[in-house]
């Protein structure tokens, strides 16, 4: 306990340097934690769409990076529904479509085309108006976030790709993406995008009757892949469990790569900052370290002291960085252009990752100064001016 308090006293003796080091490192660490948190939230939001609706398999066109570019013949759905073990199939069209703001400017919004019987309707809470019904033409439902951003209510008109749609309902979903989206009927979406009879993907729920549900899901997956068209040619389908689909999504891969690239830069900056601070600290305390060595401190204890100081500095910076990262994500959700795509807050697992990485920064940045301090000979250190 005395050793820990000794380390803390060493840092408190130089409050300005300690504060500046913590703040400087916190900027780099906070940026890293914020990006890690956003990436984690995006991945979690994609997964929860499928998980909470009991989806087992996600089907899209093979060779396409995401559902926005996927095109599947709608007639495949009936073939899939007829497969033994399939409990339900829900098709959708997803696209980013131009939407007019009240000011007259244009923006991009995620538009979902759902058939009237889509199971996902049951997960929506209608805040005002009603849900879409079969036969609705020129009608739309708005997620609560998008409706708030565009100041729309039931009875208003929303312009999608130059075509007016009457708002018949405002809904709230458990998912951040759907809250920032527009829902129209599948037929309307096909007409609006000029792709009649096409869906961008569909989800499959498998009926599980045995103690090995994974085997049943795999059996259905193989049957879907084995489907042939009227000419005997296989449909070009990618059929994946929803977790695999999320992990291999091009958007997730790009975001993950960007986050870790920025994290690597932040770690490098942190290590250099810590190295500079601890080297200066060791040089200024050369005589003090010499006294400690003269009274019997072994080299290992000196190394632990310097490393302990650098790790404490890093953990303090991590705490400040976490607070800043949480505030930053909440601030981002105040901007209409991104609040339909970003969920505020930082997950505990990301906070833990941030502290671990920052402790690593402390260890890396403090290693050389610690070794330098341990190598000081007591006689030379005491003569140092």
Coordinates of N, CA and C in Angstrom, one line a residue, residues 154-321:
X154 N -48.6 13.0 -38.9 CA -49.6 12.3 -39.7 C -50.4 13.3 -40.5
X155 N -50.6 13.0 -41.8 CA -51.3 13.8 -42.7 C -50.4 14.7 -43.6
X156 N -49.1 14.9 -43.2 CA -48.2 15.6 -44.0 C -47.7 14.8 -45.2
X157 N -47.0 15.5 -46.0 CA -46.5 14.8 -47.2 C -44.9 14.8 -47.2
X158 N -44.4 13.6 -47.5 CA -42.9 13.5 -47.6 C -42.6 13.2 -49.0
X159 N -41.6 13.8 -49.6 CA -41.2 13.7 -51.0 C -40.0 12.7 -51.1
X160 N -40.2 11.6 -51.7 CA -39.2 10.6 -51.9 C -38.8 10.5 -53.4
X161 N -37.6 10.9 -53.7 CA -37.1 10.8 -55.1 C -38.1 11.6 -56.0
X162 N -38.6 12.7 -55.5 CA -39.4 13.6 -56.3 C -40.9 13.2 -56.3
X163 N -41.3 12.1 -55.6 CA -42.7 11.7 -55.6 C -43.3 11.9 -54.2
X164 N -44.4 12.5 -54.1 CA -45.0 12.7 -52.8 C -45.7 11.5 -52.2
X165 N -45.5 11.3 -50.9 CA -46.1 10.2 -50.1 C -46.8 10.8 -48.9
X166 N -48.0 10.4 -48.7 CA -48.8 10.9 -47.5 C -48.3 10.1 -46.3
X167 N -48.0 10.8 -45.2 CA -47.6 10.2 -43.9 C -48.9 9.7 -43.2
X168 N -49.0 8.3 -43.1 CA -50.2 7.8 -42.4 C -49.9 7.3 -41.0
X169 N -48.6 7.2 -40.6 CA -48.2 6.8 -39.3 C -46.8 7.2 -38.9
X170 N -46.7 7.4 -37.6 CA -45.4 7.7 -37.0 C -45.1 6.5 -36.0
X171 N -44.0 5.8 -36.2 CA -43.7 4.7 -35.3 C -42.4 4.8 -34.6
X172 N -42.3 3.9 -33.6 CA -41.1 3.8 -32.8 C -40.7 2.3 -32.8
X173 N -39.4 2.0 -33.2 CA -38.9 0.7 -33.2 C -37.8 0.5 -32.1
X174 N -37.5 -0.7 -31.8 CA -36.4 -1.0 -30.9 C -35.0 -0.7 -31.5
X175 N -35.0 -0.5 -32.8 CA -33.8 -0.4 -33.6 C -33.6 1.1 -34.0
X176 N -32.4 1.6 -33.9 CA -32.1 3.0 -34.2 C -32.2 3.2 -35.7
X177 N -31.9 2.3 -36.5 CA -31.9 2.4 -38.0 C -33.4 2.6 -38.4
X178 N -34.3 1.8 -37.9 CA -35.7 1.8 -38.3 C -36.3 3.1 -37.8
X179 N -35.9 3.6 -36.7 CA -36.4 4.9 -36.2 C -36.0 6.1 -37.1
X180 N -34.9 5.9 -37.8 CA -34.5 7.0 -38.8 C -34.9 6.7 -40.2
X181 N -35.9 5.8 -40.4 CA -36.2 5.3 -41.8 C -37.6 5.7 -42.2
X182 N -37.9 5.4 -43.5 CA -39.3 5.5 -44.0 C -39.7 4.1 -44.4
X183 N -40.9 3.7 -44.1 CA -41.4 2.4 -44.6 C -42.6 2.7 -45.6
X184 N -42.5 2.0 -46.7 CA -43.5 2.0 -47.7 C -43.8 0.6 -48.1
X185 N -44.9 0.3 -48.8 CA -45.2 -1.1 -49.2 C -44.2 -1.5 -50.2
X186 N -43.9 -2.9 -50.2 CA -43.0 -3.4 -51.1 C -43.2 -3.1 -52.5
X187 N -44.5 -3.2 -53.0 CA -44.8 -2.9 -54.3 C -44.5 -1.5 -54.7
X188 N -44.8 -0.6 -53.7 CA -44.5 0.9 -54.0 C -42.9 1.1 -54.1
X189 N -42.2 0.4 -53.3 CA -40.8 0.5 -53.3 C -40.2 -0.1 -54.6
X190 N -40.8 -1.2 -55.1 CA -40.3 -1.7 -56.4 C -40.6 -0.7 -57.5
X191 N -41.8 -0.1 -57.5 CA -42.1 0.9 -58.5 C -41.3 2.1 -58.4
X192 N -41.0 2.6 -57.2 CA -40.2 3.8 -57.0 C -38.8 3.6 -57.5
X193 N -38.2 2.4 -57.3 CA -36.9 2.1 -57.7 C -36.7 1.6 -59.1
X194 N -37.9 1.3 -59.7 CA -37.9 0.8 -61.1 C -37.4 -0.6 -61.2
X195 N -37.7 -1.4 -60.2 CA -37.3 -2.8 -60.2 C -38.5 -3.7 -59.8
X196 N -39.5 -3.8 -60.7 CA -40.7 -4.6 -60.3 C -40.3 -6.1 -60.2
X197 N -40.9 -6.7 -59.2 CA -40.7 -8.2 -59.0 C -39.4 -8.5 -58.4
X198 N -38.7 -7.5 -57.8 CA -37.3 -7.7 -57.2 C -37.4 -7.4 -55.8
X199 N -36.6 -8.1 -55.0 CA -36.4 -7.8 -53.6 C -34.8 -7.7 -53.4
X200 N -34.4 -7.0 -52.4 CA -33.0 -6.9 -52.2 C -32.5 -8.0 -51.2
X201 N -33.4 -8.6 -50.5 CA -33.0 -9.7 -49.6 C -34.2 -10.2 -48.8
X202 N -34.1 -11.3 -48.1 CA -35.1 -11.7 -47.3 C -34.5 -12.6 -46.1
X203 N -35.3 -12.6 -45.0 CA -34.9 -13.3 -43.9 C -35.8 -14.6 -43.7
X204 N -35.2 -15.6 -43.1 CA -35.8 -16.9 -43.0 C -35.8 -17.3 -41.5
X205 N -37.0 -17.7 -41.0 CA -37.1 -18.3 -39.7 C -37.3 -19.8 -39.8
X206 N -36.5 -20.6 -39.1 CA -36.5 -22.0 -39.3 C -37.3 -22.6 -38.1
X207 N -38.1 -23.6 -38.4 CA -38.8 -24.4 -37.4 C -37.9 -25.4 -36.7
X208 N -37.7 -25.3 -35.4 CA -36.8 -26.1 -34.7 C -37.5 -27.1 -33.9
X209 N -37.4 -28.4 -34.2 CA -38.1 -29.5 -33.5 C -37.2 -30.5 -32.8
X210 N -35.9 -30.3 -32.9 CA -35.0 -31.2 -32.2 C -34.1 -30.5 -31.2
X211 N -33.2 -31.3 -30.6 CA -32.3 -30.7 -29.7 C -31.0 -30.1 -30.3
X212 N -31.0 -30.2 -31.7 CA -29.9 -29.6 -32.4 C -30.3 -28.6 -33.4
X213 N -30.7 -27.4 -32.9 CA -31.3 -26.4 -33.8 C -30.3 -25.9 -34.9
X214 N -29.0 -25.9 -34.5 CA -28.0 -25.5 -35.5 C -28.0 -26.4 -36.7
X215 N -28.1 -27.7 -36.5 CA -28.2 -28.6 -37.6 C -29.4 -28.4 -38.5
X216 N -30.5 -28.0 -37.9 CA -31.7 -27.8 -38.6 C -31.6 -26.5 -39.5
X217 N -31.0 -25.5 -38.9 CA -30.7 -24.3 -39.7 C -29.8 -24.5 -40.8
X218 N -28.8 -25.3 -40.6 CA -27.8 -25.7 -41.6 C -28.5 -26.5 -42.7
X219 N -29.4 -27.4 -42.4 CA -30.1 -28.2 -43.4 C -31.0 -27.3 -44.3
X220 N -31.7 -26.3 -43.7 CA -32.5 -25.4 -44.5 C -31.6 -24.6 -45.4
X221 N -30.5 -24.1 -44.8 CA -29.5 -23.3 -45.6 C -29.1 -24.1 -46.9
X222 N -28.8 -25.3 -46.7 CA -28.3 -26.1 -47.9 C -29.4 -26.3 -48.9
X223 N -30.7 -26.5 -48.4 CA -31.8 -26.6 -49.3 C -32.0 -25.4 -50.1
X224 N -31.9 -24.2 -49.5 CA -32.1 -22.9 -50.2 C -31.0 -22.8 -51.3
X225 N -29.8 -23.1 -50.9 CA -28.7 -23.0 -51.9 C -28.8 -24.0 -53.0
X226 N -29.6 -25.1 -52.8 CA -29.8 -26.1 -53.8 C -30.9 -25.8 -54.8
X227 N -31.6 -24.7 -54.6 CA -32.8 -24.4 -55.4 C -32.3 -24.1 -56.9
X228 N -33.1 -24.4 -57.8 CA -32.8 -24.2 -59.2 C -34.0 -23.5 -59.9
X229 N -33.6 -22.7 -60.9 CA -34.7 -22.0 -61.6 C -35.3 -22.9 -62.7
X230 N -36.2 -22.3 -63.5 CA -36.9 -23.2 -64.5 C -36.0 -23.8 -65.5
X231 N -34.8 -23.2 -65.7 CA -33.9 -23.7 -66.6 C -32.8 -24.7 -66.0
X232 N -33.1 -25.0 -64.7 CA -32.2 -25.9 -64.1 C -30.9 -25.2 -63.5
X233 N -30.8 -23.9 -63.6 CA -29.6 -23.2 -63.2 C -29.8 -22.8 -61.7
X234 N -28.7 -22.9 -60.9 CA -28.9 -22.5 -59.5 C -29.1 -21.0 -59.4
X235 N -29.9 -20.6 -58.4 CA -30.0 -19.2 -58.1 C -28.7 -18.7 -57.5
X236 N -28.3 -17.5 -57.8 CA -27.1 -16.9 -57.3 C -27.5 -16.2 -55.9
X237 N -27.5 -17.1 -54.9 CA -27.9 -16.7 -53.6 C -26.8 -16.8 -52.6
X238 N -26.7 -15.9 -51.7 CA -25.8 -16.0 -50.5 C -26.7 -16.2 -49.3
X239 N -26.6 -17.4 -48.6 CA -27.4 -17.7 -47.5 C -26.5 -17.9 -46.3
X240 N -26.7 -17.0 -45.3 CA -25.8 -17.0 -44.1 C -26.6 -16.9 -42.8
X241 N -26.2 -17.5 -41.7 CA -26.7 -17.2 -40.4 C -26.6 -15.7 -40.2
X242 N -27.5 -15.1 -39.4 CA -27.5 -13.6 -39.3 C -26.2 -13.1 -38.7
X243 N -25.6 -13.9 -37.8 CA -24.3 -13.4 -37.2 C -23.2 -13.3 -38.2
X244 N -23.1 -14.3 -39.1 CA -22.1 -14.3 -40.2 C -22.4 -13.2 -41.1
X245 N -23.7 -12.9 -41.4 CA -24.1 -11.9 -42.3 C -23.6 -10.5 -41.8
X246 N -23.8 -10.3 -40.5 CA -23.4 -9.0 -39.9 C -21.8 -8.9 -39.9
X247 N -21.1 -10.0 -39.6 CA -19.7 -10.0 -39.5 C -19.0 -9.7 -40.9
X248 N -19.7 -10.2 -41.9 CA -19.1 -10.1 -43.3 C -19.7 -8.9 -44.0
X249 N -20.5 -8.1 -43.4 CA -21.1 -7.0 -44.1 C -20.0 -6.0 -44.5
X250 N -20.0 -5.5 -45.7 CA -19.0 -4.6 -46.2 C -18.9 -3.3 -45.3
X251 N -20.1 -2.8 -44.9 CA -20.1 -1.6 -44.1 C -19.4 -1.8 -42.8
X252 N -19.6 -3.0 -42.1 CA -19.0 -3.3 -40.9 C -17.5 -3.5 -41.1
X253 N -17.1 -4.2 -42.1 CA -15.7 -4.4 -42.4 C -15.0 -3.0 -42.6
X254 N -15.5 -2.1 -43.4 CA -14.9 -0.8 -43.6 C -14.8 0.0 -42.3
X255 N -15.9 0.0 -41.6 CA -16.0 0.7 -40.3 C -14.9 0.1 -39.3
X256 N -14.9 -1.2 -39.2 CA -13.9 -1.8 -38.3 C -12.5 -1.5 -38.7
X257 N -12.2 -1.6 -40.0 CA -10.8 -1.3 -40.4 C -10.5 0.2 -40.1
X258 N -11.4 1.1 -40.4 CA -11.2 2.5 -40.1 C -10.9 2.8 -38.6
X259 N -11.7 2.1 -37.8 CA -11.6 2.3 -36.3 C -10.3 1.8 -35.8
X260 N -9.8 0.6 -36.3 CA -8.6 0.1 -35.8 C -7.4 0.9 -36.4
X261 N -7.5 1.4 -37.5 CA -6.5 2.3 -38.1 C -6.3 3.5 -37.2
X262 N -7.4 4.2 -36.9 CA -7.4 5.4 -36.1 C -6.8 5.0 -34.7
X263 N -7.3 3.8 -34.2 CA -6.8 3.4 -32.9 C -5.3 3.2 -32.9
X264 N -4.7 2.6 -34.0 CA -3.3 2.4 -34.0 C -2.6 3.8 -34.0
X265 N -3.1 4.8 -34.7 CA -2.5 6.1 -34.7 C -2.6 6.7 -33.2
X266 N -3.8 6.5 -32.6 CA -3.9 7.0 -31.2 C -3.0 6.4 -30.3
X267 N -2.8 5.1 -30.4 CA -1.8 4.4 -29.5 C -0.4 4.9 -29.8
X268 N 0.0 5.1 -31.0 CA 1.3 5.6 -31.3 C 1.5 7.0 -30.7
X269 N 0.5 7.8 -30.9 CA 0.6 9.2 -30.3 C 0.7 9.1 -28.7
X270 N -0.1 8.2 -28.2 CA -0.1 8.0 -26.7 C 1.3 7.5 -26.2
X271 N 1.8 6.6 -26.9 CA 3.1 6.0 -26.5 C 4.2 7.1 -26.5
X272 N 4.2 7.9 -27.6 CA 5.2 8.9 -27.7 C 5.0 10.0 -26.7
X273 N 3.8 10.4 -26.4 CA 3.5 11.3 -25.3 C 4.0 10.8 -24.0
X274 N 3.6 9.6 -23.7 CA 4.0 9.0 -22.4 C 5.5 8.9 -22.3
X275 N 6.2 8.5 -23.4 CA 7.6 8.3 -23.4 C 8.3 9.6 -23.1
X276 N 7.8 10.7 -23.7 CA 8.4 12.0 -23.5 C 8.2 12.5 -22.0
X277 N 7.0 12.3 -21.5 CA 6.7 12.7 -20.1 C 7.6 11.9 -19.1
X278 N 7.7 10.6 -19.3 CA 8.4 9.8 -18.3 C 9.9 10.0 -18.4
X279 N 10.4 10.2 -19.6 CA 11.9 10.5 -19.7 C 12.2 11.8 -19.0
X280 N 11.4 12.8 -19.2 CA 11.7 14.1 -18.5 C 11.6 13.9 -17.0
X281 N 10.6 13.1 -16.6 CA 10.4 12.9 -15.1 C 11.7 12.2 -14.6
X282 N 12.2 11.2 -15.3 CA 13.3 10.4 -14.8 C 14.6 11.4 -14.7
X283 N 14.8 12.2 -15.8 CA 15.9 13.1 -15.8 C 15.9 14.1 -14.6
X284 N 14.7 14.6 -14.4 CA 14.5 15.6 -13.3 C 14.7 15.0 -11.9
X285 N 14.5 13.7 -11.8 CA 14.6 13.0 -10.5 C 15.8 12.1 -10.4
X286 N 16.8 12.4 -11.1 CA 18.0 11.6 -11.1 C 18.6 11.4 -9.7
X287 N 18.7 12.5 -9.0 CA 19.3 12.5 -7.7 C 18.4 11.7 -6.7
X288 N 17.1 11.9 -6.9 CA 16.1 11.2 -6.0 C 16.2 9.7 -6.2
X289 N 16.3 9.3 -7.5 CA 16.4 7.9 -7.8 C 17.7 7.3 -7.3
X290 N 18.8 8.2 -7.3 CA 20.1 7.7 -6.8 C 20.0 7.5 -5.3
X291 N 19.3 8.3 -4.6 CA 19.1 8.2 -3.1 C 18.4 6.9 -2.8
X292 N 17.3 6.6 -3.6 CA 16.5 5.4 -3.4 C 17.4 4.2 -3.7
X293 N 18.3 4.3 -4.7 CA 19.1 3.1 -5.0 C 20.2 3.0 -3.8
X294 N 20.6 4.1 -3.3 CA 21.6 4.1 -2.2 C 21.1 3.5 -0.9
X295 N 19.8 3.7 -0.7 CA 19.2 3.2 0.6 C 18.7 1.8 0.4
X296 N 19.0 1.2 -0.7 CA 18.7 -0.3 -0.9 C 17.6 -0.7 -1.8
X297 N 17.1 0.3 -2.6 CA 16.0 -0.1 -3.6 C 16.7 -0.9 -4.7
X298 N 16.2 -2.1 -5.0 CA 16.7 -2.8 -6.1 C 16.3 -2.3 -7.4
X299 N 16.9 -2.7 -8.5 CA 16.5 -2.2 -9.9 C 15.1 -2.5 -10.2
X300 N 14.6 -3.7 -9.8 CA 13.3 -4.1 -10.1 C 12.2 -3.1 -9.5
X301 N 12.5 -2.7 -8.3 CA 11.6 -1.8 -7.6 C 11.5 -0.4 -8.3
X302 N 12.7 0.1 -8.8 CA 12.7 1.3 -9.5 C 11.9 1.2 -10.8
X303 N 12.1 0.1 -11.5 CA 11.4 -0.2 -12.7 C 9.9 -0.2 -12.4
X304 N 9.4 -0.9 -11.4 CA 8.0 -0.9 -11.1 C 7.5 0.5 -10.7
X305 N 8.3 1.3 -10.1 CA 7.9 2.6 -9.7 C 7.6 3.5 -11.0
X306 N 8.5 3.5 -11.9 CA 8.3 4.3 -13.1 C 7.2 3.7 -14.0
X307 N 7.1 2.4 -14.1 CA 6.0 1.8 -14.9 C 4.7 2.1 -14.2
X308 N 4.7 2.0 -12.9 CA 3.4 2.3 -12.1 C 3.0 3.7 -12.3
X309 N 3.9 4.7 -12.4 CA 3.5 6.0 -12.6 C 2.9 6.2 -14.0
X310 N 3.5 5.6 -15.0 CA 3.0 5.7 -16.4 C 1.7 5.0 -16.6
X311 N 1.5 3.9 -15.9 CA 0.2 3.2 -16.0 C -0.9 4.0 -15.3
X312 N -0.6 4.6 -14.2 CA -1.6 5.4 -13.5 C -2.0 6.6 -14.3
X313 N -1.0 7.2 -15.0 CA -1.3 8.3 -15.9 C -2.2 7.9 -17.0
X314 N -1.9 6.7 -17.6 CA -2.7 6.2 -18.7 C -4.1 5.9 -18.2
X315 N -4.3 5.3 -17.0 CA -5.7 4.9 -16.6 C -6.4 6.2 -16.3
X316 N -5.8 7.2 -15.7 CA -6.4 8.5 -15.5 C -6.9 9.1 -16.8
X317 N -6.0 9.0 -17.8 CA -6.4 9.5 -19.2 C -7.5 8.7 -19.7
X318 N -7.6 7.4 -19.5 CA -8.7 6.6 -20.0 C -10.0 7.0 -19.4
X319 N -10.0 7.3 -18.0 CA -11.2 7.7 -17.4 C -11.7 9.0 -18.0
X320 N -10.8 10.0 -18.2 CA -11.2 11.3 -18.8 C -11.7 11.0 -20.2
X321 N -11.0 10.2 -21.0 CA -11.3 9.9 -22.3 C -12.7 9.2 -22.5

